[in-house]
């Protein structure tokens, strides 16, 4: 349980990300170092524009760091792969495919070699049911709401049963009730599959409820990891019970204190 392969399943080493802009190079991230255990749930929290999506894209392998390196399961991350599925901040569905077909495409990519078409369809249908979209599954993306599109993105990522689930504000566009239901489902799935997750969120309660650790980022440019908070609340966690739990409140206060007292408001012009 304490082998390096387990404790340092995902390694982010001295990562820097610089973007070329019209005004010259823009350093988005600087000196990012983080080791994530296998099966751990880590949240990234920080003000808008600090570089959370930039860091998630690096873990996904969608972009390469300007300096440093990222390693997953002992191998350097050199590009995107189905073992690291992403739920994007702006749901990214193919507009010419139905919601079902969008999910099926991901399922096919991972499981087509070993399973029949019927099995692939069953996997897809199960994922649609999980996010409550069975009745709307054959609609086209333009025929469903923003929150429903986001749920299709979540279904697609979960159906691929990735080793690492990367979530960029996955529940941001959802109403409070749907968000709570999906957070509870996600906690159950993570417990059952033991997969590793990195989630970007703006929501302090969501971060405390779901995370083993909360990584708090400083404001950009040249954003860094400010503090890391280990959330040692026992699992399974129950949102109703936790509302009156003093430890839960203390974790919440620590994150709010970092965001609004230590980091204050970022200059909007910089975002
Ligand atoms: N391709 C790019 N070219 C130039 N600058 C970029 C690029 N991508 C991101 N940035 C800049 O890097 C910084 C971090 O952006 P990023 O999207 O990672 O922020 P974020 O923390 O995800 O914000 P939000 O919470 O609003 O989604 C911002 O200042 C942004 O303008
Ligand atoms: Mg973002």
Short mmCIF file of C-alpha atoms and ligand atoms in Angstrom, two decimals:
data_model
loop_
_atom_site.label_atom_id
_atom_site.label_comp_id
_atom_site.label_asym_id
_atom_site.label_seq_id
_atom_site.Cartn_x
_atom_site.Cartn_y
_atom_site.Cartn_z
CA UNK A 1 0.00 0.00 0.00
CA UNK A 2 2.92 2.33 0.46
CA UNK A 3 4.89 1.54 -2.70
CA UNK A 4 6.05 4.54 -4.74
CA UNK A 5 3.79 3.33 -7.56
CA UNK A 6 0.85 3.76 -5.19
CA UNK A 7 1.82 6.95 -3.33
CA UNK A 8 3.12 8.73 -6.40
CA UNK A 9 0.68 7.40 -8.95
CA UNK A 10 0.37 10.84 -10.52
CA UNK A 11 3.46 13.04 -10.23
CA UNK A 12 3.65 16.68 -11.20
CA UNK A 13 7.26 17.83 -11.03
CA UNK A 14 8.42 21.46 -11.29
CA UNK A 15 5.80 22.21 -13.89
CA UNK A 16 5.65 25.60 -15.55
CA UNK A 17 3.25 26.67 -18.27
CA UNK A 18 3.92 29.73 -20.40
CA UNK A 19 1.62 30.89 -23.19
CA UNK A 20 2.67 33.00 -26.13
CA UNK A 21 0.46 36.06 -26.36
CA UNK A 22 0.46 39.23 -28.46
CA UNK A 23 1.94 41.07 -25.47
CA UNK A 24 4.72 38.48 -25.06
CA UNK A 25 5.04 35.35 -22.96
CA UNK A 26 2.45 34.88 -20.22
CA UNK A 27 3.45 32.64 -17.32
CA UNK A 28 0.26 30.92 -16.20
CA UNK A 29 1.73 28.31 -13.82
CA UNK A 30 5.04 28.22 -12.03
CA UNK A 31 6.78 25.66 -9.79
CA UNK A 32 3.90 23.24 -9.54
CA UNK A 33 4.81 20.13 -7.55
CA UNK A 34 2.22 17.59 -6.47
CA UNK A 35 2.08 13.83 -5.90
CA UNK A 36 -1.30 12.14 -5.99
CA UNK A 37 -1.95 8.67 -4.57
CA UNK A 38 -3.77 5.97 -6.49
CA UNK A 39 -7.44 6.17 -5.59
CA UNK A 40 -7.13 9.65 -4.15
CA UNK A 41 -9.69 12.38 -4.85
CA UNK A 42 -8.01 15.78 -5.19
CA UNK A 43 -9.76 19.09 -5.80
CA UNK A 44 -8.15 22.17 -7.30
CA UNK A 45 -9.65 25.40 -6.05
CA UNK A 46 -8.67 29.00 -6.75
CA UNK A 47 -9.98 32.22 -8.20
CA UNK A 48 -11.06 32.51 -11.83
CA UNK A 49 -8.11 32.69 -14.22
CA UNK A 50 -5.52 31.30 -11.78
CA UNK A 51 -4.69 28.30 -13.97
CA UNK A 52 -6.86 25.40 -12.79
CA UNK A 53 -7.97 24.35 -16.29
CA UNK A 54 -4.41 24.82 -17.52
CA UNK A 55 -3.17 22.33 -14.91
CA UNK A 56 -5.98 19.87 -15.65
CA UNK A 57 -5.22 20.02 -19.38
CA UNK A 58 -1.60 19.18 -18.62
CA UNK A 59 -2.65 16.11 -16.61
CA UNK A 60 -4.98 15.12 -19.45
CA UNK A 61 -2.05 15.37 -21.86
CA UNK A 62 -3.96 17.83 -24.04
CA UNK A 63 -1.09 20.31 -23.67
CA UNK A 64 2.57 19.86 -22.86
CA UNK A 65 4.29 21.82 -20.06
CA UNK A 66 6.81 24.55 -20.93
CA UNK A 67 9.05 23.11 -18.20
CA UNK A 68 8.92 20.17 -15.81
CA UNK A 69 7.15 16.87 -16.31
CA UNK A 70 4.04 14.92 -15.44
CA UNK A 71 4.09 11.18 -14.78
CA UNK A 72 1.15 8.77 -14.46
CA UNK A 73 1.58 5.13 -13.42
CA UNK A 74 5.33 5.40 -13.97
CA UNK A 75 5.10 6.82 -17.50
CA UNK A 76 5.53 10.39 -18.66
CA UNK A 77 2.27 11.89 -19.89
CA UNK A 78 2.89 12.52 -23.58
CA UNK A 79 -0.64 12.95 -24.93
CA UNK A 80 -4.31 12.27 -24.20
CA UNK A 81 -5.45 8.69 -23.59
CA UNK A 82 -8.61 6.83 -22.54
CA UNK A 83 -7.06 5.95 -19.16
CA UNK A 84 -7.38 9.68 -18.31
CA UNK A 85 -10.93 10.78 -19.22
CA UNK A 86 -11.91 14.43 -18.99
CA UNK A 87 -15.20 16.12 -18.20
CA UNK A 88 -14.65 19.55 -19.72
CA UNK A 89 -15.68 22.87 -18.25
CA UNK A 90 -17.62 23.62 -21.44
CA UNK A 91 -19.24 20.31 -22.34
CA UNK A 92 -17.66 19.29 -25.62
CA UNK A 93 -20.18 17.14 -27.45
CA UNK A 94 -20.09 16.39 -31.14
CA UNK A 95 -23.14 18.31 -32.43
CA UNK A 96 -23.94 15.86 -35.25
CA UNK A 97 -24.28 12.89 -32.89
CA UNK A 98 -27.12 12.25 -30.42
CA UNK A 99 -26.41 12.31 -26.68
CA UNK A 100 -26.37 8.48 -26.68
CA UNK A 101 -23.99 8.36 -29.66
CA UNK A 102 -21.64 10.85 -28.01
CA UNK A 103 -21.29 8.51 -25.02
CA UNK A 104 -21.20 5.40 -27.24
CA UNK A 105 -18.21 6.84 -29.09
CA UNK A 106 -16.14 6.96 -25.90
CA UNK A 107 -17.30 3.48 -24.85
CA UNK A 108 -16.42 2.09 -28.28
CA UNK A 109 -12.95 3.58 -28.09
CA UNK A 110 -12.16 1.78 -24.85
CA UNK A 111 -14.09 -1.50 -25.02
CA UNK A 112 -14.72 -2.29 -28.73
CA UNK A 113 -11.81 -4.72 -28.95
CA UNK A 114 -13.25 -7.12 -26.39
CA UNK A 115 -17.01 -6.62 -26.40
CA UNK A 116 -20.00 -7.01 -28.72
CA UNK A 117 -22.03 -4.08 -30.03
CA UNK A 118 -24.84 -5.10 -27.69
CA UNK A 119 -22.52 -4.95 -24.67
CA UNK A 120 -21.24 -1.53 -25.74
CA UNK A 121 -24.81 -0.29 -26.07
CA UNK A 122 -25.63 -1.67 -22.62
CA UNK A 123 -22.66 0.15 -21.10
CA UNK A 124 -23.80 3.35 -22.79
CA UNK A 125 -27.39 2.94 -21.63
CA UNK A 126 -26.22 2.30 -18.05
CA UNK A 127 -24.16 5.49 -18.07
CA UNK A 128 -27.10 7.50 -19.44
CA UNK A 129 -29.32 6.08 -16.69
CA UNK A 130 -26.73 6.97 -14.04
CA UNK A 131 -26.93 10.66 -14.92
CA UNK A 132 -30.74 10.55 -15.34
CA UNK A 133 -30.83 10.98 -19.10
CA UNK A 134 -32.51 7.77 -20.27
CA UNK A 135 -35.57 9.59 -21.59
CA UNK A 136 -33.58 12.20 -23.49
CA UNK A 137 -30.72 10.01 -24.66
CA UNK A 138 -31.65 10.04 -28.34
CA UNK A 139 -31.97 13.83 -28.56
CA UNK A 140 -29.33 15.88 -30.32
CA UNK A 141 -27.09 18.14 -28.19
CA UNK A 142 -28.88 21.30 -29.43
CA UNK A 143 -32.18 19.85 -28.22
CA UNK A 144 -31.14 19.53 -24.56
CA UNK A 145 -30.31 22.09 -21.84
CA UNK A 146 -26.80 23.16 -20.82
CA UNK A 147 -27.04 21.11 -17.62
CA UNK A 148 -28.14 18.04 -19.60
CA UNK A 149 -25.21 18.45 -22.01
CA UNK A 150 -22.92 18.57 -19.00
CA UNK A 151 -24.46 15.35 -17.71
CA UNK A 152 -23.78 13.70 -21.08
CA UNK A 153 -20.12 14.70 -20.68
CA UNK A 154 -20.07 13.15 -17.21
CA UNK A 155 -21.72 9.96 -18.52
CA UNK A 156 -19.16 9.73 -21.31
CA UNK A 157 -16.21 10.01 -18.94
CA UNK A 158 -17.64 7.57 -16.36
CA UNK A 159 -18.60 5.02 -19.02
CA UNK A 160 -14.98 4.82 -20.13
CA UNK A 161 -14.02 3.58 -16.63
CA UNK A 162 -10.81 5.59 -16.66
CA UNK A 163 -7.91 5.07 -14.25
CA UNK A 164 -7.88 8.82 -13.72
CA UNK A 165 -11.00 10.94 -13.93
CA UNK A 166 -10.35 14.60 -14.66
CA UNK A 167 -13.25 16.93 -13.99
CA UNK A 168 -13.29 20.65 -14.81
CA UNK A 169 -16.14 22.21 -12.82
CA UNK A 170 -18.35 19.29 -13.79
CA UNK A 171 -21.39 20.39 -11.81
CA UNK A 172 -21.09 24.16 -12.25
CA UNK A 173 -23.96 24.46 -14.74
CA UNK A 174 -26.38 22.25 -12.83
CA UNK A 175 -29.23 23.16 -10.48
CA UNK A 176 -28.57 22.49 -6.78
CA UNK A 177 -30.62 19.29 -6.57
CA UNK A 178 -29.11 17.64 -9.65
CA UNK A 179 -25.66 18.72 -8.49
CA UNK A 180 -26.18 17.10 -5.08
CA UNK A 181 -27.46 13.88 -6.68
CA UNK A 182 -24.52 13.65 -9.05
CA UNK A 183 -22.00 14.44 -6.31
CA UNK A 184 -23.47 11.55 -4.28
CA UNK A 185 -23.32 9.25 -7.32
CA UNK A 186 -19.75 10.28 -8.02
CA UNK A 187 -18.75 9.47 -4.42
CA UNK A 188 -20.30 5.99 -4.77
CA UNK A 189 -18.60 5.38 -8.13
CA UNK A 190 -15.23 6.49 -6.81
CA UNK A 191 -15.59 4.22 -3.78
CA UNK A 192 -16.56 1.26 -5.99
CA UNK A 193 -13.94 1.73 -8.73
CA UNK A 194 -11.02 3.02 -6.62
CA UNK A 195 -10.10 5.30 -9.52
CA UNK A 196 -8.14 8.48 -8.98
CA UNK A 197 -9.79 11.86 -9.56
CA UNK A 198 -8.67 15.44 -9.98
CA UNK A 199 -11.54 17.92 -9.96
CA UNK A 200 -11.54 21.67 -10.51
CA UNK A 201 -14.24 23.46 -8.57
CA UNK A 202 -15.25 26.89 -7.32
CA UNK A 203 -17.59 25.36 -4.76
CA UNK A 204 -16.12 25.12 -1.25
CA UNK A 205 -18.77 22.66 0.03
CA UNK A 206 -18.27 20.44 -3.00
CA UNK A 207 -14.51 20.42 -2.46
CA UNK A 208 -14.79 19.46 1.22
CA UNK A 209 -17.50 16.85 0.63
CA UNK A 210 -15.70 14.99 -2.16
CA UNK A 211 -11.98 15.43 -1.55
CA UNK A 212 -9.21 13.62 0.24
CA UNK A 213 -7.09 16.73 -0.34
CA UNK A 214 -7.88 20.24 -1.50
CA UNK A 215 -5.13 21.98 -3.45
CA UNK A 216 -5.54 25.74 -3.15
CA UNK A 217 -3.93 27.80 -5.86
CA UNK A 218 -2.66 31.35 -5.60
CA UNK A 219 -3.83 34.01 -8.02
CA UNK A 220 -2.10 34.27 -11.37
CA UNK A 221 -0.09 35.17 -13.27
CA UNK A 222 2.60 32.64 -12.31
CA UNK A 223 0.10 30.84 -10.08
CA UNK A 224 1.45 28.31 -7.63
CA UNK A 225 0.08 25.86 -5.11
CA UNK A 226 -0.59 28.00 -2.03
CA UNK A 227 -1.76 25.44 0.51
CA UNK A 228 -2.83 21.81 0.53
CA UNK A 229 -5.57 20.79 2.95
CA UNK A 230 -6.04 17.11 3.86
CA UNK A 231 -9.72 16.40 4.49
CA UNK A 232 -9.76 13.58 7.02
CA UNK A 233 -13.48 12.98 7.24
CA UNK A 234 -14.39 9.27 7.24
CA UNK A 235 -16.12 7.75 4.21
CA UNK A 236 -18.81 7.14 3.18
CA UNK A 237 -19.73 10.78 3.72
CA UNK A 238 -23.27 11.94 4.19
CA UNK A 239 -24.00 15.55 3.26
CA UNK A 240 -26.85 15.90 5.76
CA UNK A 241 -24.82 14.54 8.70
CA UNK A 242 -21.79 16.62 7.74
CA UNK A 243 -23.77 19.87 7.83
CA UNK A 244 -23.59 19.73 11.64
CA UNK A 245 -20.09 18.28 11.90
CA UNK A 246 -17.56 20.65 13.49
CA UNK A 247 -14.61 19.19 11.53
CA UNK A 248 -16.50 19.75 8.28
CA UNK A 249 -17.12 23.36 9.26
CA UNK A 250 -13.44 23.82 10.16
CA UNK A 251 -12.31 22.52 6.74
CA UNK A 252 -14.80 24.83 5.06
CA UNK A 253 -13.53 27.79 7.05
CA UNK A 254 -9.91 26.98 6.15
CA UNK A 255 -10.69 27.04 2.41
CA UNK A 256 -12.79 30.20 2.62
CA UNK A 257 -10.05 31.85 4.66
CA UNK A 258 -7.46 31.01 1.99
CA UNK A 259 -9.63 32.19 -0.90
CA UNK A 260 -11.02 35.39 0.49
CA UNK A 261 -8.57 36.53 3.16
CA UNK A 262 -5.16 35.27 2.06
CA UNK A 263 -5.72 35.51 -1.71
CA UNK A 264 -8.36 38.21 -1.75
CA UNK A 265 -9.93 39.09 -5.04
CA UNK A 266 -7.80 38.69 -8.15
CA UNK A 267 -7.37 41.77 -10.33
CA UNK A 268 -10.05 41.24 -12.97
CA UNK A 269 -7.81 42.67 -15.67
CA UNK A 270 -5.34 39.84 -15.14
CA UNK A 271 -7.94 37.13 -15.68
N1 LIG B 1 -4.03 29.24 -24.75
C1 LIG B 1 -3.81 30.30 -23.97
N2 LIG B 1 -3.13 31.37 -24.43
C2 LIG B 1 -2.87 32.43 -23.62
N3 LIG B 1 -3.26 32.52 -22.35
C3 LIG B 1 -3.95 31.50 -21.84
C4 LIG B 1 -4.27 30.33 -22.62
N4 LIG B 1 -4.98 29.45 -21.83
C5 LIG B 1 -5.09 30.06 -20.64
N5 LIG B 1 -4.47 31.27 -20.63
C6 LIG B 1 -4.36 32.20 -19.49
O1 LIG B 1 -3.85 31.46 -18.39
C7 LIG B 1 -4.51 31.84 -17.19
C8 LIG B 1 -5.14 30.63 -16.56
O2 LIG B 1 -6.24 30.19 -17.35
P1 LIG B 1 -7.18 28.97 -16.92
O3 LIG B 1 -8.18 28.78 -17.99
O4 LIG B 1 -6.30 27.82 -16.57
O5 LIG B 1 -7.87 29.53 -15.58
P2 LIG B 1 -8.93 28.87 -14.60
O6 LIG B 1 -8.31 28.86 -13.23
O7 LIG B 1 -9.37 27.57 -15.15
O8 LIG B 1 -10.11 29.92 -14.61
P3 LIG B 1 -11.71 29.71 -14.52
O9 LIG B 1 -12.00 29.40 -13.06
O10 LIG B 1 -12.29 31.03 -14.91
O11 LIG B 1 -12.10 28.59 -15.43
C9 LIG B 1 -5.51 32.93 -17.56
O12 LIG B 1 -4.91 34.18 -17.31
C10 LIG B 1 -5.73 32.72 -19.04
O13 LIG B 1 -6.03 33.93 -19.69
MG1 LIG B 2 -11.18 26.90 -15.92
#
